[in-house]
XYZ file of C-alpha atoms in Angstrom:
262
model
C 0.016 -0.020 -0.025
C 1.438 3.366 -0.990
C 0.729 6.918 0.137
C -1.560 8.957 -2.085
C -0.623 12.499 -3.166
C -2.120 15.305 -1.102
C -4.677 17.645 -2.721
C -3.015 20.696 -4.180
C -4.334 23.019 -1.520
C -2.611 20.896 1.151
C 0.547 20.081 -0.757
C 2.892 22.185 1.444
C 2.802 20.343 4.797
C 5.260 22.904 6.196
C 3.158 26.011 5.509
C 2.558 26.354 9.245
C 6.220 25.929 10.177
C 7.084 28.823 12.522
C 9.398 29.801 15.352
C 7.431 27.489 17.646
C 8.113 24.556 15.364
C 11.782 25.492 15.297
C 11.864 25.437 19.120
C 10.137 22.065 19.225
C 12.556 20.657 16.650
C 15.512 21.797 18.789
C 13.913 20.194 21.856
C 13.265 16.920 20.041
C 16.844 16.821 18.670
C 18.523 13.966 20.547
C 15.305 12.676 22.185
C 15.075 10.092 19.422
C 18.805 9.751 18.943
C 19.071 12.061 15.981
C 22.525 13.622 15.498
C 23.153 17.328 15.912
C 23.879 19.445 12.806
C 27.549 19.983 13.746
C 28.065 16.219 14.146
C 26.443 15.645 10.729
C 28.634 18.193 8.992
C 31.746 16.816 10.750
C 30.917 13.395 9.279
C 30.446 14.899 5.797
C 33.901 16.412 6.000
C 35.424 13.139 7.175
C 33.988 11.483 4.047
C 35.194 14.235 1.744
C 38.754 14.070 3.065
C 38.994 10.631 1.538
C 38.121 11.895 -1.946
C 40.737 12.351 -4.619
C 39.973 16.029 -5.144
C 38.859 18.768 -2.722
C 35.168 19.409 -2.181
C 34.118 22.989 -2.851
C 30.559 22.859 -4.236
C 27.944 21.036 -2.104
C 24.356 20.304 -3.055
C 21.881 19.575 -0.224
C 18.619 17.865 -1.031
C 15.533 18.520 1.147
C 17.448 21.356 2.814
C 14.541 22.519 5.011
C 15.208 25.648 7.015
C 18.872 25.717 5.915
C 20.620 24.859 9.182
C 23.082 22.488 7.544
C 23.661 24.824 4.613
C 24.533 27.569 7.083
C 27.143 25.431 8.796
C 28.583 24.294 5.488
C 28.846 27.884 4.255
C 30.521 28.939 7.481
C 33.131 26.242 6.843
C 33.940 27.675 3.432
C 31.838 25.629 1.023
C 29.783 26.914 -1.878
C 26.296 25.525 -1.243
C 23.034 25.030 -3.099
C 19.852 23.875 -1.429
C 16.816 22.106 -2.914
C 13.479 21.620 -1.149
C 9.943 20.897 -2.217
C 8.331 23.280 0.287
C 8.076 26.996 -0.576
C 7.599 27.711 3.124
C 10.801 25.951 4.152
C 12.740 27.650 1.365
C 11.466 31.005 2.712
C 12.874 30.086 6.159
C 16.169 29.110 4.532
C 16.278 32.360 2.541
C 15.707 34.394 5.709
C 18.514 32.499 7.470
C 21.028 32.457 4.617
C 20.482 35.676 2.678
C 20.441 36.116 -1.085
C 23.933 34.774 -1.875
C 22.969 31.101 -1.430
C 21.233 29.398 -4.334
C 17.952 27.869 -3.269
C 15.867 25.826 -5.720
C 12.322 24.510 -5.375
C 12.054 20.883 -6.414
C 10.769 17.574 -5.123
C 12.449 14.191 -5.271
C 12.746 11.943 -7.183
C 13.109 14.741 -9.719
C 16.171 16.996 -9.304
C 15.844 20.452 -10.977
C 19.593 21.071 -10.913
C 21.909 20.357 -13.807
C 25.212 21.844 -12.542
C 27.700 19.279 -11.305
C 28.442 19.125 -7.565
C 31.550 17.920 -5.726
C 29.331 16.252 -3.128
C 25.605 15.751 -2.543
C 24.067 15.351 0.948
C 20.554 14.657 2.223
C 20.299 14.472 6.046
C 17.150 14.544 8.134
C 15.751 11.168 6.944
C 14.155 12.921 4.004
C 14.410 9.907 1.733
C 12.059 7.930 4.027
C 9.304 10.038 2.460
C 9.795 8.345 -0.915
C 7.040 5.796 -1.435
C 8.906 2.671 -2.383
C 11.978 1.236 -4.093
C 11.149 2.673 -7.578
C 11.102 6.248 -6.321
C 14.227 5.683 -4.270
C 16.038 4.354 -7.331
C 14.911 7.280 -9.448
C 16.197 9.697 -6.803
C 19.578 7.919 -6.730
C 19.756 8.084 -10.543
C 18.998 11.835 -10.458
C 21.829 12.368 -7.935
C 24.217 10.221 -9.956
C 23.692 12.499 -12.987
C 25.121 15.536 -11.145
C 28.051 13.738 -9.469
C 31.354 13.146 -11.268
C 32.956 9.735 -10.855
C 34.595 9.260 -7.443
C 32.330 11.797 -5.729
C 29.906 10.926 -2.918
C 26.258 11.105 -1.915
C 25.801 11.027 1.877
C 22.337 10.694 3.409
C 20.549 9.135 6.370
C 17.502 6.978 6.776
C 15.365 5.964 9.696
C 16.055 2.246 9.690
C 13.579 -0.571 9.199
C 14.192 -1.489 12.852
C 13.324 2.009 13.989
C 10.132 2.486 11.952
C 8.764 -1.040 12.102
C 9.948 -2.179 15.564
C 11.543 0.277 18.002
C 9.236 3.247 17.315
C 6.170 1.399 16.198
C 3.145 2.676 18.108
C 5.361 4.998 20.184
C 4.825 8.610 21.215
C 6.698 11.602 22.585
C 5.240 14.704 24.230
C 6.492 18.031 25.660
C 4.881 21.030 27.394
C 6.928 24.252 27.252
C 4.237 26.444 28.726
C 3.290 28.576 25.741
C 3.938 25.717 23.417
C 3.286 21.964 23.536
C 3.514 19.081 21.098
C 2.832 15.401 20.604
C 4.723 13.134 18.242
C 3.050 9.783 17.538
C 4.397 6.912 15.384
C 1.776 4.451 14.093
C 3.069 1.435 12.199
C 0.472 -0.884 10.622
C 1.571 -4.560 10.596
C 2.260 -6.071 7.215
C 3.269 -2.734 5.599
C 6.584 -1.120 4.779
C 5.673 2.280 6.251
C 5.044 4.076 9.499
C 2.705 7.077 9.804
C 4.181 9.896 11.885
C 1.581 12.233 13.366
C 2.615 15.639 14.767
C 0.338 18.010 16.757
C 1.544 21.433 17.867
C -0.361 23.468 20.453
C 0.507 27.197 20.435
C -0.870 29.578 23.103
C -2.754 32.413 21.403
C -3.718 34.729 24.314
C -3.964 35.366 28.039
C -7.025 33.124 28.407
C -4.960 30.009 27.838
C -6.451 29.225 24.450
C -4.256 27.308 22.003
C -4.079 26.990 18.238
C -3.644 23.430 17.118
C -1.703 22.505 14.000
C -1.636 18.869 12.871
C 0.301 17.084 10.128
C 0.832 13.457 9.190
C 3.811 12.106 7.263
C 4.095 8.620 5.839
C 7.639 7.363 6.387
C 8.702 4.353 4.281
C 11.095 1.796 5.724
C 13.782 0.345 3.444
C 15.762 -2.785 4.129
C 19.495 -2.385 3.560
C 19.709 -4.785 0.615
C 17.006 -2.742 -1.125
C 18.881 0.517 -0.634
C 22.196 -1.019 -1.741
C 20.688 -2.606 -4.882
C 18.938 0.618 -5.844
C 22.231 2.546 -5.466
C 24.233 0.134 -7.594
C 21.520 0.019 -10.244
C 21.586 3.828 -10.389
C 25.287 3.960 -11.221
C 27.005 4.091 -7.832
C 29.870 1.639 -7.462
C 30.018 1.504 -3.671
C 27.432 1.744 -0.887
C 28.490 1.751 2.767
C 26.187 2.176 5.767
C 27.130 3.411 9.237
C 25.454 3.910 12.614
C 24.188 7.480 12.959
C 27.083 9.629 11.649
C 29.789 7.560 13.301
C 32.441 5.253 11.867
C 30.681 2.206 13.378
C 29.056 -0.116 10.806
C 25.277 -0.177 11.024
C 23.983 -2.953 13.266
C 20.603 -4.738 13.691
C 19.573 -2.254 16.385
C 20.703 0.887 14.526
C 18.027 3.578 14.532
C 19.536 6.042 12.080
C 21.476 4.651 9.102
C 24.082 6.926 7.512
C 24.788 5.918 3.938
C 27.785 6.914 1.789
C 27.414 6.141 -1.888
C 30.470 6.519 -4.150
C 29.858 7.373 -7.791
């Protein structure tokens, strides 16, 4: 069973993303074992140091609010960000200014033709692709902008995380003026997990709250599926690590960090 496209009027799930959502994202960082942006960028650089030529131009897919692009630019890289959400690109533009190239586009299509020295996609964004076919098409699109020997680094919520560890699990926080509930709902016999998010924002002195709700369908991919899709797309090597460390991914890994070599 696959997710169906949203109606056009609801296509941008991040239209309500605001400062409150940014605060909640910062709070949630680490609660589920997700790596911090600085750790992620450190890992990128450790991969790039093993490449034959220096990395200067970096393309980030599903760049969101631009927090990784900002760190990369601060470290001297020329960066380009792609995201499918106009709202998230507006946040990225506000954070990064006009010098950074930001492009609206949604995987598996890649509306960028210029070659990159490295491509990255953190934040488990590829879990939103509904099945092996779309994953393979995304890999092929990335391969077209990467010269031979260059790398595509991304992370995935593992099959173990989505179908076992976080299945029917929830997380909640109350920050006074702001509260939220995260709920993971995994239906047996499927390859996906529905992730429901409710944000409660205080709107006045009477204690009233505005409620914003979104649901994301996250698709779980077994490692052999990811590796085969990468090789079929033109990558010659596919290595997987445990959450932006040098440890190989294990059966209980929650976040898989993949490094594909073109």
